[in-house]
């Protein structure tokens, strides 16, 4: 009879352990929840890049004028006198020489007065200015994740895009990626 009692006790103990395990599994809930949607959250970044732009332009410069009107007057008088000296003979030649010198001097002075300047030279001048190029770049800063938990849709922002499911630990949905930079068996603090 002791053997029967021992067998019944042992059977009750096994049956009770199975019942407790089944109760705990039933109350523990699901191990994973379904991810319904994961929408990327983006930010737009504006990048400004200054740069120098240069171009050459041609500038014309006129050399300085001669000093005064004397050169043209003297040259004109000499040329006019020589031309007048070739005309006529005797005292007429002297009058023609003087008249040619006076007319040539006057013409030389007028030519000097109308003269617009010396020699024109050209050279390049470099003009530079700073321009700023602006570009925009869009980058992902997180994900708005919608998941189904206990017959309700819930939304949370995560830093990384999840897979099709999220784990449930002790009845709580895990929405953070575990920090793997510290080994799990290392002491903290």
PDB file of C-alpha atoms in Angstrom:
ATOM      1  CA  UNK A   1       0.000   0.000   0.000  1.00  0.00           C
ATOM      2  CA  UNK A   2       2.899   2.294   0.629  1.00  0.00           C
ATOM      3  CA  UNK A   3       3.928   1.798  -2.964  1.00  0.00           C
ATOM      4  CA  UNK A   4       0.482   2.848  -4.180  1.00  0.00           C
ATOM      5  CA  UNK A   5       0.527   5.911  -1.979  1.00  0.00           C
ATOM      6  CA  UNK A   6       3.955   6.816  -3.214  1.00  0.00           C
ATOM      7  CA  UNK A   7       2.863   6.348  -6.829  1.00  0.00           C
ATOM      8  CA  UNK A   8      -0.241   8.511  -6.295  1.00  0.00           C
ATOM      9  CA  UNK A   9       1.847  11.223  -4.606  1.00  0.00           C
ATOM     10  CA  UNK A  10       4.409  11.170  -7.358  1.00  0.00           C
ATOM     11  CA  UNK A  11       1.662  11.319 -10.009  1.00  0.00           C
ATOM     12  CA  UNK A  12       0.023  14.272  -8.253  1.00  0.00           C
ATOM     13  CA  UNK A  13       3.338  16.077  -8.089  1.00  0.00           C
ATOM     14  CA  UNK A  14       4.003  15.578 -11.814  1.00  0.00           C
ATOM     15  CA  UNK A  15       0.442  16.572 -12.673  1.00  0.00           C
ATOM     16  CA  UNK A  16       0.726  19.698 -10.487  1.00  0.00           C
ATOM     17  CA  UNK A  17       4.036  20.688 -12.180  1.00  0.00           C
ATOM     18  CA  UNK A  18       2.471  20.301 -15.599  1.00  0.00           C
ATOM     19  CA  UNK A  19      -0.543  22.366 -14.502  1.00  0.00           C
ATOM     20  CA  UNK A  20       1.677  25.144 -13.091  1.00  0.00           C
ATOM     21  CA  UNK A  21       3.772  25.238 -16.289  1.00  0.00           C
ATOM     22  CA  UNK A  22       0.636  25.363 -18.439  1.00  0.00           C
ATOM     23  CA  UNK A  23      -0.779  28.194 -16.283  1.00  0.00           C
ATOM     24  CA  UNK A  24       2.447  30.181 -16.556  1.00  0.00           C
ATOM     25  CA  UNK A  25       2.591  29.696 -20.334  1.00  0.00           C
ATOM     26  CA  UNK A  26      -1.037  30.717 -20.669  1.00  0.00           C
ATOM     27  CA  UNK A  27      -0.490  33.947 -18.679  1.00  0.00           C
ATOM     28  CA  UNK A  28       2.862  34.780 -20.217  1.00  0.00           C
ATOM     29  CA  UNK A  29       1.296  35.977 -23.477  1.00  0.00           C
ATOM     30  CA  UNK A  30       2.839  35.898 -26.928  1.00  0.00           C
ATOM     31  CA  UNK A  31       6.599  35.812 -27.413  1.00  0.00           C
ATOM     32  CA  UNK A  32       6.433  38.072 -30.496  1.00  0.00           C
ATOM     33  CA  UNK A  33       4.050  40.714 -31.849  1.00  0.00           C
ATOM     34  CA  UNK A  34       3.386  41.492 -35.507  1.00  0.00           C
ATOM     35  CA  UNK A  35       4.816  44.707 -37.019  1.00  0.00           C
ATOM     36  CA  UNK A  36       2.063  46.236 -39.162  1.00  0.00           C
ATOM     37  CA  UNK A  37       4.029  49.175 -40.647  1.00  0.00           C
ATOM     38  CA  UNK A  38       7.418  50.905 -40.380  1.00  0.00           C
ATOM     39  CA  UNK A  39       7.518  54.390 -41.923  1.00  0.00           C
ATOM     40  CA  UNK A  40      10.872  56.163 -42.262  1.00  0.00           C
ATOM     41  CA  UNK A  41      11.152  59.532 -40.493  1.00  0.00           C
ATOM     42  CA  UNK A  42      13.483  61.874 -42.399  1.00  0.00           C
ATOM     43  CA  UNK A  43      15.135  65.243 -41.846  1.00  0.00           C
ATOM     44  CA  UNK A  44      16.279  67.576 -44.581  1.00  0.00           C
ATOM     45  CA  UNK A  45      19.748  69.018 -44.135  1.00  0.00           C
ATOM     46  CA  UNK A  46      20.892  72.098 -46.050  1.00  0.00           C
ATOM     47  CA  UNK A  47      24.569  72.164 -46.943  1.00  0.00           C
ATOM     48  CA  UNK A  48      26.179  75.462 -48.025  1.00  0.00           C
ATOM     49  CA  UNK A  49      29.495  75.291 -49.829  1.00  0.00           C
ATOM     50  CA  UNK A  50      31.234  78.596 -50.619  1.00  0.00           C
ATOM     51  CA  UNK A  51      33.623  78.708 -53.570  1.00  0.00           C
ATOM     52  CA  UNK A  52      35.526  81.368 -55.453  1.00  0.00           C
ATOM     53  CA  UNK A  53      34.653  82.101 -59.090  1.00  0.00           C
ATOM     54  CA  UNK A  54      37.090  84.169 -61.162  1.00  0.00           C
ATOM     55  CA  UNK A  55      36.928  85.600 -64.673  1.00  0.00           C
ATOM     56  CA  UNK A  56      39.226  87.794 -66.760  1.00  0.00           C
ATOM     57  CA  UNK A  57      38.137  90.976 -68.489  1.00  0.00           C
ATOM     58  CA  UNK A  58      40.070  93.102 -70.969  1.00  0.00           C
ATOM     59  CA  UNK A  59      40.761  96.721 -69.996  1.00  0.00           C
ATOM     60  CA  UNK A  60      42.017  99.287 -72.513  1.00  0.00           C
ATOM     61  CA  UNK A  61      44.314 102.065 -71.333  1.00  0.00           C
ATOM     62  CA  UNK A  62      45.441 105.075 -73.337  1.00  0.00           C
ATOM     63  CA  UNK A  63      49.022 106.307 -72.891  1.00  0.00           C
ATOM     64  CA  UNK A  64      49.417 109.884 -71.579  1.00  0.00           C
ATOM     65  CA  UNK A  65      49.163 112.841 -74.010  1.00  0.00           C
ATOM     66  CA  UNK A  66      52.105 114.872 -75.181  1.00  0.00           C
ATOM     67  CA  UNK A  67      52.828 117.984 -73.177  1.00  0.00           C
ATOM     68  CA  UNK A  68      50.964 121.023 -74.610  1.00  0.00           C
ATOM     69  CA  UNK A  69      50.290 122.027 -78.207  1.00  0.00           C
ATOM     70  CA  UNK A  70      53.821 123.220 -79.051  1.00  0.00           C
ATOM     71  CA  UNK A  71      54.967 120.108 -80.916  1.00  0.00           C
ATOM     72  CA  UNK A  72      52.198 120.221 -83.504  1.00  0.00           C
ATOM     73  CA  UNK A  73      52.582 123.983 -84.031  1.00  0.00           C
ATOM     74  CA  UNK A  74      56.350 123.778 -84.594  1.00  0.00           C
ATOM     75  CA  UNK A  75      56.124 120.732 -86.845  1.00  0.00           C
ATOM     76  CA  UNK A  76      53.320 122.325 -88.875  1.00  0.00           C
ATOM     77  CA  UNK A  77      55.272 125.605 -89.279  1.00  0.00           C
ATOM     78  CA  UNK A  78      58.397 123.774 -90.491  1.00  0.00           C
ATOM     79  CA  UNK A  79      56.470 121.662 -92.978  1.00  0.00           C
ATOM     80  CA  UNK A  80      54.417 124.650 -94.148  1.00  0.00           C
ATOM     81  CA  UNK A  81      57.597 126.757 -94.576  1.00  0.00           C
ATOM     82  CA  UNK A  82      59.268 124.038 -96.640  1.00  0.00           C
ATOM     83  CA  UNK A  83      56.227 123.677 -98.893  1.00  0.00           C
ATOM     84  CA  UNK A  84      55.922 127.484 -99.304  1.00  0.00           C
ATOM     85  CA  UNK A  85      59.608 127.728-100.179  1.00  0.00           C
ATOM     86  CA  UNK A  86      58.966 125.501-103.190  1.00  0.00           C
ATOM     87  CA  UNK A  87      56.433 127.928-104.635  1.00  0.00           C
ATOM     88  CA  UNK A  88      57.347 130.981-106.654  1.00  0.00           C
ATOM     89  CA  UNK A  89      60.638 132.778-107.027  1.00  0.00           C
ATOM     90  CA  UNK A  90      62.442 135.843-105.645  1.00  0.00           C
ATOM     91  CA  UNK A  91      60.551 137.866-103.024  1.00  0.00           C
ATOM     92  CA  UNK A  92      57.403 135.808-103.760  1.00  0.00           C
ATOM     93  CA  UNK A  93      59.233 132.810-102.541  1.00  0.00           C
ATOM     94  CA  UNK A  94      59.953 134.545 -99.226  1.00  0.00           C
ATOM     95  CA  UNK A  95      56.287 135.523 -98.869  1.00  0.00           C
ATOM     96  CA  UNK A  96      55.180 131.967 -99.750  1.00  0.00           C
ATOM     97  CA  UNK A  97      57.640 130.518 -97.204  1.00  0.00           C
ATOM     98  CA  UNK A  98      56.360 132.816 -94.418  1.00  0.00           C
ATOM     99  CA  UNK A  99      52.717 132.189 -95.387  1.00  0.00           C
ATOM    100  CA  UNK A 100      53.327 128.411 -95.530  1.00  0.00           C
ATOM    101  CA  UNK A 101      54.979 128.499 -92.101  1.00  0.00           C
ATOM    102  CA  UNK A 102      52.033 130.456 -90.610  1.00  0.00           C
ATOM    103  CA  UNK A 103      49.422 128.202 -92.241  1.00  0.00           C
ATOM    104  CA  UNK A 104      51.352 125.022 -91.291  1.00  0.00           C
ATOM    105  CA  UNK A 105      51.784 126.209 -87.671  1.00  0.00           C
ATOM    106  CA  UNK A 106      48.047 126.888 -87.417  1.00  0.00           C
ATOM    107  CA  UNK A 107      47.166 123.494 -88.958  1.00  0.00           C
ATOM    108  CA  UNK A 108      49.630 121.707 -86.621  1.00  0.00           C
ATOM    109  CA  UNK A 109      48.160 123.417 -83.548  1.00  0.00           C
ATOM    110  CA  UNK A 110      44.608 122.427 -84.570  1.00  0.00           C
ATOM    111  CA  UNK A 111      45.702 118.836 -85.196  1.00  0.00           C
ATOM    112  CA  UNK A 112      47.251 118.746 -81.709  1.00  0.00           C
ATOM    113  CA  UNK A 113      44.067 120.166 -80.200  1.00  0.00           C
ATOM    114  CA  UNK A 114      41.914 117.454 -81.831  1.00  0.00           C
ATOM    115  CA  UNK A 115      44.330 114.635 -80.987  1.00  0.00           C
ATOM    116  CA  UNK A 116      42.529 112.123 -78.676  1.00  0.00           C
ATOM    117  CA  UNK A 117      45.520 110.679 -76.880  1.00  0.00           C
ATOM    118  CA  UNK A 118      48.472 108.435 -76.967  1.00  0.00           C
ATOM    119  CA  UNK A 119      48.779 104.787 -77.827  1.00  0.00           C
ATOM    120  CA  UNK A 120      46.024 102.430 -76.605  1.00  0.00           C
ATOM    121  CA  UNK A 121      47.153  99.277 -74.776  1.00  0.00           C
ATOM    122  CA  UNK A 122      45.054  96.349 -73.530  1.00  0.00           C
ATOM    123  CA  UNK A 123      45.608  94.151 -70.495  1.00  0.00           C
ATOM    124  CA  UNK A 124      43.603  91.536 -68.586  1.00  0.00           C
ATOM    125  CA  UNK A 125      42.171  92.186 -65.125  1.00  0.00           C
ATOM    126  CA  UNK A 126      41.058  89.219 -62.970  1.00  0.00           C
ATOM    127  CA  UNK A 127      37.764  89.691 -61.115  1.00  0.00           C
ATOM    128  CA  UNK A 128      36.940  87.174 -58.341  1.00  0.00           C
ATOM    129  CA  UNK A 129      33.849  86.750 -56.193  1.00  0.00           C
ATOM    130  CA  UNK A 130      32.575  84.184 -53.717  1.00  0.00           C
ATOM    131  CA  UNK A 131      29.441  82.228 -54.577  1.00  0.00           C
ATOM    132  CA  UNK A 132      27.669  79.782 -52.286  1.00  0.00           C
ATOM    133  CA  UNK A 133      26.324  76.514 -53.646  1.00  0.00           C
ATOM    134  CA  UNK A 134      23.373  75.185 -51.644  1.00  0.00           C
ATOM    135  CA  UNK A 135      22.370  71.534 -51.694  1.00  0.00           C
ATOM    136  CA  UNK A 136      19.847  69.656 -49.617  1.00  0.00           C
ATOM    137  CA  UNK A 137      20.176  66.126 -48.368  1.00  0.00           C
ATOM    138  CA  UNK A 138      17.497  64.005 -46.765  1.00  0.00           C
ATOM    139  CA  UNK A 139      18.488  61.337 -44.251  1.00  0.00           C
ATOM    140  CA  UNK A 140      16.561  58.874 -42.074  1.00  0.00           C
ATOM    141  CA  UNK A 141      16.523  59.698 -38.341  1.00  0.00           C
ATOM    142  CA  UNK A 142      14.206  56.902 -37.234  1.00  0.00           C
ATOM    143  CA  UNK A 143      11.119  54.839 -37.984  1.00  0.00           C
ATOM    144  CA  UNK A 144       7.533  55.195 -36.795  1.00  0.00           C
ATOM    145  CA  UNK A 145       6.660  51.539 -36.140  1.00  0.00           C
ATOM    146  CA  UNK A 146       3.068  50.376 -35.774  1.00  0.00           C
ATOM    147  CA  UNK A 147       2.558  46.946 -34.186  1.00  0.00           C
ATOM    148  CA  UNK A 148      -0.389  44.853 -32.962  1.00  0.00           C
ATOM    149  CA  UNK A 149      -0.331  43.997 -29.219  1.00  0.00           C
ATOM    150  CA  UNK A 150      -3.265  42.604 -27.247  1.00  0.00           C
ATOM    151  CA  UNK A 151      -5.701  43.356 -30.106  1.00  0.00           C
ATOM    152  CA  UNK A 152      -4.622  47.025 -30.249  1.00  0.00           C
ATOM    153  CA  UNK A 153      -2.491  48.952 -32.724  1.00  0.00           C
ATOM    154  CA  UNK A 154       0.330  50.861 -31.041  1.00  0.00           C
ATOM    155  CA  UNK A 155       2.969  53.140 -32.541  1.00  0.00           C
ATOM    156  CA  UNK A 156       6.481  53.816 -31.324  1.00  0.00           C
ATOM    157  CA  UNK A 157       9.520  55.571 -32.847  1.00  0.00           C
ATOM    158  CA  UNK A 158      12.572  53.356 -33.223  1.00  0.00           C
ATOM    159  CA  UNK A 159      16.101  54.224 -34.326  1.00  0.00           C
ATOM    160  CA  UNK A 160      16.392  51.190 -36.607  1.00  0.00           C
ATOM    161  CA  UNK A 161      13.929  49.533 -38.954  1.00  0.00           C
ATOM    162  CA  UNK A 162      12.515  46.384 -37.326  1.00  0.00           C
ATOM    163  CA  UNK A 163      11.810  43.057 -38.952  1.00  0.00           C
ATOM    164  CA  UNK A 164       8.302  41.573 -39.321  1.00  0.00           C
ATOM    165  CA  UNK A 165       7.969  40.982 -35.553  1.00  0.00           C
ATOM    166  CA  UNK A 166       9.064  42.505 -32.239  1.00  0.00           C
ATOM    167  CA  UNK A 167       9.977  40.410 -29.196  1.00  0.00           C
ATOM    168  CA  UNK A 168       7.895  40.427 -26.013  1.00  0.00           C
ATOM    169  CA  UNK A 169       9.791  40.033 -22.715  1.00  0.00           C
ATOM    170  CA  UNK A 170       7.843  39.708 -19.465  1.00  0.00           C
ATOM    171  CA  UNK A 171       4.699  41.046 -21.142  1.00  0.00           C
ATOM    172  CA  UNK A 172       6.453  44.150 -22.550  1.00  0.00           C
ATOM    173  CA  UNK A 173       7.157  44.746 -26.218  1.00  0.00           C
ATOM    174  CA  UNK A 174      10.884  45.427 -26.752  1.00  0.00           C
ATOM    175  CA  UNK A 175      11.202  48.473 -29.010  1.00  0.00           C
ATOM    176  CA  UNK A 176      14.860  49.277 -28.362  1.00  0.00           C
ATOM    177  CA  UNK A 177      17.795  47.535 -29.900  1.00  0.00           C
ATOM    178  CA  UNK A 178      19.960  46.144 -27.101  1.00  0.00           C
ATOM    179  CA  UNK A 179      23.282  47.925 -26.531  1.00  0.00           C
ATOM    180  CA  UNK A 180      25.931  45.472 -27.677  1.00  0.00           C
ATOM    181  CA  UNK A 181      28.873  47.714 -26.841  1.00  0.00           C
ATOM    182  CA  UNK A 182      29.000  46.300 -23.259  1.00  0.00           C
ATOM    183  CA  UNK A 183      29.192  42.495 -22.942  1.00  0.00           C
ATOM    184  CA  UNK A 184      26.202  41.092 -21.101  1.00  0.00           C
ATOM    185  CA  UNK A 185      28.365  39.236 -18.575  1.00  0.00           C
ATOM    186  CA  UNK A 186      30.482  42.297 -17.713  1.00  0.00           C
ATOM    187  CA  UNK A 187      29.819  44.066 -14.427  1.00  0.00           C
ATOM    188  CA  UNK A 188      28.284  47.527 -14.735  1.00  0.00           C
ATOM    189  CA  UNK A 189      28.705  50.446 -12.427  1.00  0.00           C
TER     190      UNK A 189
END
